[in-house]
Each structure stands twice: as structure tokens, then as C-alpha cells.
PDB file of C-alpha atoms in Angstrom:
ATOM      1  CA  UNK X 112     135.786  75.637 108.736  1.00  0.00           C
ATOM      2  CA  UNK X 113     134.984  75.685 112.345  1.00  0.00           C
ATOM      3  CA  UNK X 114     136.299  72.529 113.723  1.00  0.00           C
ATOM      4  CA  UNK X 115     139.893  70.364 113.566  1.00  0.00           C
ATOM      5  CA  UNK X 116     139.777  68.632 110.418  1.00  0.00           C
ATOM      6  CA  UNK X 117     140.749  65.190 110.336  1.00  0.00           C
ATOM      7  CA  UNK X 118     143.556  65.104 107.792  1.00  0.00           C
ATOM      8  CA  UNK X 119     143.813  62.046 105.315  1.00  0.00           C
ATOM      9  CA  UNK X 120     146.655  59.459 106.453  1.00  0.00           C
ATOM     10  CA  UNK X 121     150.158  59.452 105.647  1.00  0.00           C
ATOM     11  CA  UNK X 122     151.381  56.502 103.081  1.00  0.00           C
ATOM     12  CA  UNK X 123     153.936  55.268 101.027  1.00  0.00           C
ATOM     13  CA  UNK X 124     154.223  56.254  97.308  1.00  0.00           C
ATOM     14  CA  UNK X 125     153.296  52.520  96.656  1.00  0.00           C
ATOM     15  CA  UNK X 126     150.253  52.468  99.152  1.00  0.00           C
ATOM     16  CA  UNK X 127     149.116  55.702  97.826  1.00  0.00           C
ATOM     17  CA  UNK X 128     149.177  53.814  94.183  1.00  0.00           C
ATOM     18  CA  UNK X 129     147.357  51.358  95.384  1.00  0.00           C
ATOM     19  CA  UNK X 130     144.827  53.343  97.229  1.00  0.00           C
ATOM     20  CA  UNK X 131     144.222  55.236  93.979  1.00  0.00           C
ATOM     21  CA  UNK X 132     143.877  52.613  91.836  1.00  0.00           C
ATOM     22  CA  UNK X 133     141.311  50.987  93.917  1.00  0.00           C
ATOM     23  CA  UNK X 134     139.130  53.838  93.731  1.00  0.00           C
ATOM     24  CA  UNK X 135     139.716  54.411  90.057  1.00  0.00           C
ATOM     25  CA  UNK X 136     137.993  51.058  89.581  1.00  0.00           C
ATOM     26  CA  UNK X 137     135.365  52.657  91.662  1.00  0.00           C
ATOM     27  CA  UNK X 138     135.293  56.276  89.408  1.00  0.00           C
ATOM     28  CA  UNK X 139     134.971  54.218  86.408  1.00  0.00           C
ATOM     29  CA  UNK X 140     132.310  52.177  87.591  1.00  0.00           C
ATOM     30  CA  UNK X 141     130.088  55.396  88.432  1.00  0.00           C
ATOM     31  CA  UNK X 142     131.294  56.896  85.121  1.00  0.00           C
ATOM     32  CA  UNK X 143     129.570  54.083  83.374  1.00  0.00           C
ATOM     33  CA  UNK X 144     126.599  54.358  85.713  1.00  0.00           C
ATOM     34  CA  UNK X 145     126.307  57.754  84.650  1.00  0.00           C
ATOM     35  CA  UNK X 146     126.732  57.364  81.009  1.00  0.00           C
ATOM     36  CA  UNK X 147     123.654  54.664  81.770  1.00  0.00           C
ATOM     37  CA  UNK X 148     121.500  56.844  83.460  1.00  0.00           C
ATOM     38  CA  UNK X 149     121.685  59.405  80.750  1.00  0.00           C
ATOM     39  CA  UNK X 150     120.984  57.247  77.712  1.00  0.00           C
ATOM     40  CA  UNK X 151     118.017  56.639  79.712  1.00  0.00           C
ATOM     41  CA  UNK X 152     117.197  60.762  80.394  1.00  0.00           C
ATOM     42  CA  UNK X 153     117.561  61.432  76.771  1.00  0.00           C
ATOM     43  CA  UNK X 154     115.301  58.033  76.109  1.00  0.00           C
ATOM     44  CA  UNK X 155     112.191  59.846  78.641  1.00  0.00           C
ATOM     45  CA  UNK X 156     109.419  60.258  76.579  1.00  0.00           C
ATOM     46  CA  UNK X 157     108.077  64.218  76.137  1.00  0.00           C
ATOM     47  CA  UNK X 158     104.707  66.018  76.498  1.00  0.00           C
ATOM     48  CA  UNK X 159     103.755  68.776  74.266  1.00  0.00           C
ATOM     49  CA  UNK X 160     104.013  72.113  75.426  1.00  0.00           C
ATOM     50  CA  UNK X 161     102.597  75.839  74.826  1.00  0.00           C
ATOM     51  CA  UNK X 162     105.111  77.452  72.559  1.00  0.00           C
ATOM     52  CA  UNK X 163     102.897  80.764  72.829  1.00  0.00           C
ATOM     53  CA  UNK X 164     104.217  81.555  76.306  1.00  0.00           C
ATOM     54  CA  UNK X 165     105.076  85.335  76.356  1.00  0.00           C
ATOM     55  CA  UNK X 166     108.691  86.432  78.010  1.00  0.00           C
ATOM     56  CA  UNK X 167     109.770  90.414  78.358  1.00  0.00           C
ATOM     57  CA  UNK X 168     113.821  90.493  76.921  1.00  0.00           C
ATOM     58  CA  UNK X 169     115.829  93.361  76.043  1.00  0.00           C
ATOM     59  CA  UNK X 170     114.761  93.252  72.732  1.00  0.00           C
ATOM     60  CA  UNK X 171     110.770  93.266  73.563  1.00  0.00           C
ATOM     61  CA  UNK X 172     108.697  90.458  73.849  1.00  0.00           C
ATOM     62  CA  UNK X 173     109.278  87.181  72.908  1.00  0.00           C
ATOM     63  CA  UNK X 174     107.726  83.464  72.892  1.00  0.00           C
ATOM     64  CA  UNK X 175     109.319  79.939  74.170  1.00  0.00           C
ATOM     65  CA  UNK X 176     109.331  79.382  70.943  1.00  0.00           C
ATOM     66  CA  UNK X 177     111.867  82.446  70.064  1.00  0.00           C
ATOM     67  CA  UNK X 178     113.990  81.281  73.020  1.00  0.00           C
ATOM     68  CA  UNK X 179     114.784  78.471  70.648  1.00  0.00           C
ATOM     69  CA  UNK X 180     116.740  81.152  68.226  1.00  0.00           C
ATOM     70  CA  UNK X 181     116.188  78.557  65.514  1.00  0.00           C
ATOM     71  CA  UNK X 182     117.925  75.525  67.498  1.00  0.00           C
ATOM     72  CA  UNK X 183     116.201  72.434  68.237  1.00  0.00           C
ATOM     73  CA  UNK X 184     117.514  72.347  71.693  1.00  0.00           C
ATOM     74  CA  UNK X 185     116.505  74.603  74.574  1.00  0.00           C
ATOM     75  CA  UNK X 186     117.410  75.028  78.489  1.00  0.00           C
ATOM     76  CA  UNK X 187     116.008  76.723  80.792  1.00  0.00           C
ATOM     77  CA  UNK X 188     117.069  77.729  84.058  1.00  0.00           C
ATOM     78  CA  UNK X 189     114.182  78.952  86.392  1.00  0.00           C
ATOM     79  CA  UNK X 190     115.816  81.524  88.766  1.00  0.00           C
ATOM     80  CA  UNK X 191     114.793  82.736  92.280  1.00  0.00           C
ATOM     81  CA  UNK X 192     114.500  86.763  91.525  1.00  0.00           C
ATOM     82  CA  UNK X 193     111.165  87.480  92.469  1.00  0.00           C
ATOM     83  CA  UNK X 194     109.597  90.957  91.661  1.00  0.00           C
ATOM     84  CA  UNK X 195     110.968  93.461  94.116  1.00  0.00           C
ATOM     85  CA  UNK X 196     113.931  91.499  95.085  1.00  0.00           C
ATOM     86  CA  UNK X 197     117.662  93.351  94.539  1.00  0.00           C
ATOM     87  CA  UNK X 198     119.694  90.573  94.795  1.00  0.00           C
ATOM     88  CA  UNK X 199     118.985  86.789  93.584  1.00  0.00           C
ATOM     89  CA  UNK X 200     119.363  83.810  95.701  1.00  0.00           C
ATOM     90  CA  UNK X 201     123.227  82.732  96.218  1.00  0.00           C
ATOM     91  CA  UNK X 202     122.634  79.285  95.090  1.00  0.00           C
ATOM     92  CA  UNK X 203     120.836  80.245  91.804  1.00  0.00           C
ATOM     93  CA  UNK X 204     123.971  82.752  91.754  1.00  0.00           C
ATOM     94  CA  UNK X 205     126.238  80.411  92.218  1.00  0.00           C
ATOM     95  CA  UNK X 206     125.011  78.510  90.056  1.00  0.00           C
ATOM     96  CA  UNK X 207     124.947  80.957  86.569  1.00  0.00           C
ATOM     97  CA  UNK X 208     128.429  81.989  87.558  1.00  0.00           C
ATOM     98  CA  UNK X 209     129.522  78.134  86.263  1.00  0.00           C
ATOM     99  CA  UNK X 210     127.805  78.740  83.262  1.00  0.00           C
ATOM    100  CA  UNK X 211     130.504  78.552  80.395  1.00  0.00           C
ATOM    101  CA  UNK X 212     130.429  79.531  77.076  1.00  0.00           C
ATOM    102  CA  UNK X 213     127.380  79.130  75.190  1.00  0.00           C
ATOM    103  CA  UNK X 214     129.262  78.526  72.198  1.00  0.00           C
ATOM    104  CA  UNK X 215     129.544  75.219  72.879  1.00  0.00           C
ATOM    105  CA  UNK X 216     126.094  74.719  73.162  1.00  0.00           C
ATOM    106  CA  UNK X 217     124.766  76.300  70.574  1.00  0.00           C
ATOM    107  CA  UNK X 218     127.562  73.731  68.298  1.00  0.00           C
ATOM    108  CA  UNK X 219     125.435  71.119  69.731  1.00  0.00           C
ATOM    109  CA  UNK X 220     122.008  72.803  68.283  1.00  0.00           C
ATOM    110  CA  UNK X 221     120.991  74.116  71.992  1.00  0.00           C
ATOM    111  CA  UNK X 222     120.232  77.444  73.457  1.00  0.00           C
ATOM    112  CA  UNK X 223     120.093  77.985  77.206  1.00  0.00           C
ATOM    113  CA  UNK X 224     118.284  81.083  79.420  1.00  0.00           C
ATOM    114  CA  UNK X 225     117.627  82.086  82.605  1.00  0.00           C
ATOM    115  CA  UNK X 226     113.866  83.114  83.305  1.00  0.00           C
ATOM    116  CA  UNK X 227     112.947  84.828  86.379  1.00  0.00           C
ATOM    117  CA  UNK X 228     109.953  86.511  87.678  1.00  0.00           C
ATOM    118  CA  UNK X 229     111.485  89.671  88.192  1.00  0.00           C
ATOM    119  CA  UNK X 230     110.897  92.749  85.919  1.00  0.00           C
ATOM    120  CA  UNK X 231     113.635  93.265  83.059  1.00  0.00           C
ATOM    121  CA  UNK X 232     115.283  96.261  84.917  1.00  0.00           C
ATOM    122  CA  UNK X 233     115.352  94.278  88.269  1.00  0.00           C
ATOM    123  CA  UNK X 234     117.037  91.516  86.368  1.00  0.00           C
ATOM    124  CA  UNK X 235     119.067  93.451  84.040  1.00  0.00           C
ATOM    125  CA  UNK X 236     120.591  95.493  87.171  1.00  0.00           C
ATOM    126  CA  UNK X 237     121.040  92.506  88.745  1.00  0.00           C
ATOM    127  CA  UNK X 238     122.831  91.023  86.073  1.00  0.00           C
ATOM    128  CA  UNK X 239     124.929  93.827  85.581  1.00  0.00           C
ATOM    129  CA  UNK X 240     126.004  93.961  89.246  1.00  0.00           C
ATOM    130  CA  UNK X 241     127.496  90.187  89.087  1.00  0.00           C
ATOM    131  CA  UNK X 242     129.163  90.538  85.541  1.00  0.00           C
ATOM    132  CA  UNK X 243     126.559  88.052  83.439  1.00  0.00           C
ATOM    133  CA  UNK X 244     126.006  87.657  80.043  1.00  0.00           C
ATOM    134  CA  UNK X 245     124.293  85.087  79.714  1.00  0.00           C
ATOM    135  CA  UNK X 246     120.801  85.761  78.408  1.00  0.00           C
ATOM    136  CA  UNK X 247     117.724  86.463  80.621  1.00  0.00           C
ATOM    137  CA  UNK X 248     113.851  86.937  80.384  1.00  0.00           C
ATOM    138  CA  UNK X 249     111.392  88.113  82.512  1.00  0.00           C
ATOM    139  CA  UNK X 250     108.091  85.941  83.289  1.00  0.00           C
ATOM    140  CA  UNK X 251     104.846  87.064  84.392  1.00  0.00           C
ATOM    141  CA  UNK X 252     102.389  84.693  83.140  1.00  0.00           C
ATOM    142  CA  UNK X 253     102.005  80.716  83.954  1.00  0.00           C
ATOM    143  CA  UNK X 254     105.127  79.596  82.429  1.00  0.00           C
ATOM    144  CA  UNK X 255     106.818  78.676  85.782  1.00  0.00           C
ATOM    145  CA  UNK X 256     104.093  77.459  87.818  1.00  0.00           C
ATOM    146  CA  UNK X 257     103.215  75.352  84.933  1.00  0.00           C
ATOM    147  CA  UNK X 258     106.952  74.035  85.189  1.00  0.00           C
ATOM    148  CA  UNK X 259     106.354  73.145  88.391  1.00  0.00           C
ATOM    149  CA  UNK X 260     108.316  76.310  89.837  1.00  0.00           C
ATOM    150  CA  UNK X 261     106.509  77.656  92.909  1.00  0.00           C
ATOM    151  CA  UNK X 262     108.816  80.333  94.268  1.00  0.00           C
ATOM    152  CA  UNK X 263     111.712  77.861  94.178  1.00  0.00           C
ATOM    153  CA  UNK X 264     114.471  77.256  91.051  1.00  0.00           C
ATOM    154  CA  UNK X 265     114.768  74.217  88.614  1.00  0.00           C
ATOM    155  CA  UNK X 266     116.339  72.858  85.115  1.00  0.00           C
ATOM    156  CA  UNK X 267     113.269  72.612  82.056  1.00  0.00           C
ATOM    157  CA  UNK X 268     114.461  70.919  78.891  1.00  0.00           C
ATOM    158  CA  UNK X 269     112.707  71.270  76.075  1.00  0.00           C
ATOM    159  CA  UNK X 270     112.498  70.199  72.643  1.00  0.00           C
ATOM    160  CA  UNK X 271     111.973  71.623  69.170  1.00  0.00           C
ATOM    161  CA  UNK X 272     110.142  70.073  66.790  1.00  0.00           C
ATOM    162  CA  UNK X 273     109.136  72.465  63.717  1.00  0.00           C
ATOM    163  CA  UNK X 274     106.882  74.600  65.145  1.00  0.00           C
ATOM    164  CA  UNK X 275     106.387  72.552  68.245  1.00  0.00           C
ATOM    165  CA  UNK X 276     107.775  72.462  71.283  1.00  0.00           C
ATOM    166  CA  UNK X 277     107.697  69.475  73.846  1.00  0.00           C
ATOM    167  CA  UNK X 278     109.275  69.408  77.473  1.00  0.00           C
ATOM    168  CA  UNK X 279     111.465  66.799  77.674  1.00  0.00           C
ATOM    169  CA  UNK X 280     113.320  66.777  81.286  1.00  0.00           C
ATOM    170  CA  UNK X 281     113.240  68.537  84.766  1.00  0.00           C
ATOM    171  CA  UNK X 282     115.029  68.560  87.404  1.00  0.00           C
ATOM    172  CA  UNK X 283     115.440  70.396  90.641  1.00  0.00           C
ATOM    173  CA  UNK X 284     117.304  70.331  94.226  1.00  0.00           C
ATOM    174  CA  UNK X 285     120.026  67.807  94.102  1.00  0.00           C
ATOM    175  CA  UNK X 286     119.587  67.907  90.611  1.00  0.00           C
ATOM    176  CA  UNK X 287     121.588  71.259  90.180  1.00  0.00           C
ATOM    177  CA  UNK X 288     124.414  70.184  91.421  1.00  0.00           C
ATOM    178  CA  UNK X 289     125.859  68.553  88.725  1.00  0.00           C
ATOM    179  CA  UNK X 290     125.413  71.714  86.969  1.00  0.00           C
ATOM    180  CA  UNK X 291     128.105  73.797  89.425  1.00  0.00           C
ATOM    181  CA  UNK X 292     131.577  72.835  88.131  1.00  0.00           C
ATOM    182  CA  UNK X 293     132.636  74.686  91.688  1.00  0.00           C
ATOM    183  CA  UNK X 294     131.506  71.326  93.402  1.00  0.00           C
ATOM    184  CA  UNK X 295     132.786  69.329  91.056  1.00  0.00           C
ATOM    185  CA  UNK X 296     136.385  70.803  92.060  1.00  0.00           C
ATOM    186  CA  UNK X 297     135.743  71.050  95.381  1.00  0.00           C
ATOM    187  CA  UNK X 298     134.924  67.395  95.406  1.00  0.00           C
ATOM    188  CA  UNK X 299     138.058  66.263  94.013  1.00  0.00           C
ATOM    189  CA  UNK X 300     140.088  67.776  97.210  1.00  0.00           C
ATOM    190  CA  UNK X 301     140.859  66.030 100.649  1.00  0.00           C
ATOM    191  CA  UNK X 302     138.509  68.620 102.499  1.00  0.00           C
ATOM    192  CA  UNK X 303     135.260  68.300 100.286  1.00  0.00           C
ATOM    193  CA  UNK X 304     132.382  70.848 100.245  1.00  0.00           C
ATOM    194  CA  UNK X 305     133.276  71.153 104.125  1.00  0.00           C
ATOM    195  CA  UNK X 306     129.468  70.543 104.775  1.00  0.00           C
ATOM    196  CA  UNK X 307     128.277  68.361 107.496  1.00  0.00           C
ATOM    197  CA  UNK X 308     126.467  65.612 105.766  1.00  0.00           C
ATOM    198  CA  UNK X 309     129.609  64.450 104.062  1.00  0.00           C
ATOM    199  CA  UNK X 310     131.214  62.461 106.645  1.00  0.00           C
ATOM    200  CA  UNK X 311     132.130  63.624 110.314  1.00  0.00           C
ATOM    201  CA  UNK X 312     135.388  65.758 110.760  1.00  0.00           C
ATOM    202  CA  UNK X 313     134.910  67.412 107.728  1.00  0.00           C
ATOM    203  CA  UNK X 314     132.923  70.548 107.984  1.00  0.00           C
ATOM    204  CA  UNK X 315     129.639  71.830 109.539  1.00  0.00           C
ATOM    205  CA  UNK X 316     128.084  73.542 106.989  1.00  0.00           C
ATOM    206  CA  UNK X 317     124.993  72.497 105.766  1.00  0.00           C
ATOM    207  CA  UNK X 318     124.212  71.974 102.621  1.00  0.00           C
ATOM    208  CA  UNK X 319     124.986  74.661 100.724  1.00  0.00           C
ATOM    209  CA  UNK X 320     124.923  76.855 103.715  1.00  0.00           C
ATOM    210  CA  UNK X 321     128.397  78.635 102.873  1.00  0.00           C
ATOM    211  CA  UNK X 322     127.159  79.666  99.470  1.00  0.00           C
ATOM    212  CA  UNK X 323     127.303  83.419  98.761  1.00  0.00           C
ATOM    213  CA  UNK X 324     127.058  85.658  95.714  1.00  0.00           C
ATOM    214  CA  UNK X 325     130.536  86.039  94.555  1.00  0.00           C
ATOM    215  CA  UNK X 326     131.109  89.631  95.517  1.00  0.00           C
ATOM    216  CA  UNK X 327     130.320  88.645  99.448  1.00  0.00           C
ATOM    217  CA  UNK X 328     133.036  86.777 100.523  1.00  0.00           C
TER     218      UNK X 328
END
């Protein structure tokens, strides 16, 4: 932080109760607008999609179908490691760091990978340099572009359906966010993301500005 942070003001116990119960009337109210808004993602209709896409994995190659493993439920997470590259983008980074355990997704019938158009080795390297496990394919063919990935990341849901696959959901920009549990935190405490948009005094960062792979701070 590169600037005098204004610091939040000094109460009572009884003002601070107050304070905090007027904006848990306001975290419940968003709560419920969330838990609207996705009963109305999971309502979007689908389009069917080419299960024949072809992916290079460590154990040869495979379709969007096999990505699947036999769940109904897939997630894909279109990374920015572009052939040639050593080191992915910090955000994308950032972002498969919060990745937990895919146990708990695949209890809930859904697989999740990270695609990028890197080769295997570039991504495997990669992937061994920040610690991941969680799986990865290469793509060389239309599958991004078709997603509507042009050199940038994004969030493809899709759908299983016997033999047929449908995309259900994208997202992309803003739209990751509320897939890094680091901002979550980070939002709960007095100083915020310390970027500028927030609200003046605390930061001047833009967005995501201060992001870095985990082994460069």
C-alpha cells in the first residue's frame, strides 16, 4: 500500500453491534440475491456442442467427451499459457491456486480441467513449478476460439447428456472472481483488495494489478 490508509472509526461495543447488525440485514439480502441469480444460471437453456474435440493429456489424447470421466457435470477453465510461454498469467495463476479439492466435486457428479494452448511439456513444467495437481490438457484445435476464448481466459460449463454434450454457462472477467476464495477473504477485512476502484483511501492498485504467481512475492 502506497498511501495513508484511512482507518475505520473507533466505537462502542454497542455501536459496533449495531453497525454490524445493520449490515447483516444487508449480507443477507445479497445472499438471497445470489441464491436468485443462480436458480436462474442453472435455469439458462443449453446449445449442443462437439463432443469430438481432441485434447493432448498425460495419458494421450482425449475428447471433451472423456473430460467428463463418466460424470454428467464438467468445468472448464480456459487458461492464458500460450505456446512458447514459461510462465502463465498471474491472474489465471492465482486463480487455480484456490482450486480445492476435487473431491467435492466429483460427489456432486462434476469434473473440472484446465485447458490451455500450450504444449503438454510447457504445461506440465509449468504445473510442476507452482505445485498443481489439478488436471490439465493441451488444445490445439478450435475448442477455445469456439468458446469464445481469443487469447484471453474464461469459465465453460458443460453438460452431459448420454453421449451428448451441451454448453450450458460462460463466464469471463468479473466473472472469475467469485471463483478466488483469496478475494473473498480479503474482502471480509477493513483494508479490502487495496485496489483503487474500491473507495478512496484504500489502495491504488488497480484491479488486480498486485496479483503475482505465488512464488514472486
Amino acid at each position: 500500500m502506497t498511501e495513508t490508509v484511512t482507518l475505520p472509526a473507533v466505537v462502542s461495543a454497542g455501536e459496533w453491534q449495531i453497525a454490524r447488525d445493520t449490515l447483516l440485514a444487508k449480507e443477507k439480502e445479497l445472499t438471497r440475491a445470489a441464491d436468485a441469480i443462480a436458480a436462474e444460471r442453472r435455469r439458462l437453456p443449453m446449445v449442443r456442442f462437439d463432443s469430438t474435440y481432441e485434447f493432448d493429456g498425460p495419458q494421450g489424447r482425449v475428447t471433451l467427451l472423456d473430460l467428463f470421466e463418466g460424470r454428467r457435470q464438467l468445468i472448464v477453465y480456459h487458461f492464458m499459457l500460450a505456446p512458447g510461454q514459461k510462465a502463465g498469467c498471474p491472474g489465471c495463476s492465482m486463480l487455480v491456486d484456490n482450486i480445492g479439492h476435487l473431491a467435492h466435486l466429483h460427489a456432486r457428479d462434476t469434473t473440472l480441467y484446465v485447458v490451455a494452448p500450450a504444449t503438454l511439456p510447457e504445461i506440465e513444467r509449468y504445473k510442476e513449478r507452482m505445485g498443481w495437481t489439478v488436471p490439465w490438457v493441451s488444445t490445439a484445435d478450435g475448442f477455445n476460439p469456439d468458446c469464445g476464448i481469443d487469447g484471453g481466459f474464461g469459465i465453460s460449463v458443460f453438460l452431459r447428456d448420454g453421449d451428448e454434450v451441451y454448453r450450458t454457462y460462460f463466464t469471463t472477467g468479473r466473472g472469475g472472481d467469485q471463483l478466488v476464495g483469496t478475494l473473498r477473504y480479503l474482502d471480509l477485512t477493513p483494508f479490502g483488495r487495496q485496489e483503487a476502484w474500491e473507495e478512496s483511501g484504500r489502495g491504488t492498485d488497480g484491479p488486480g494489478h498486485w496479483w503475482k504467481r505465488h512464488d514472486e512475492y
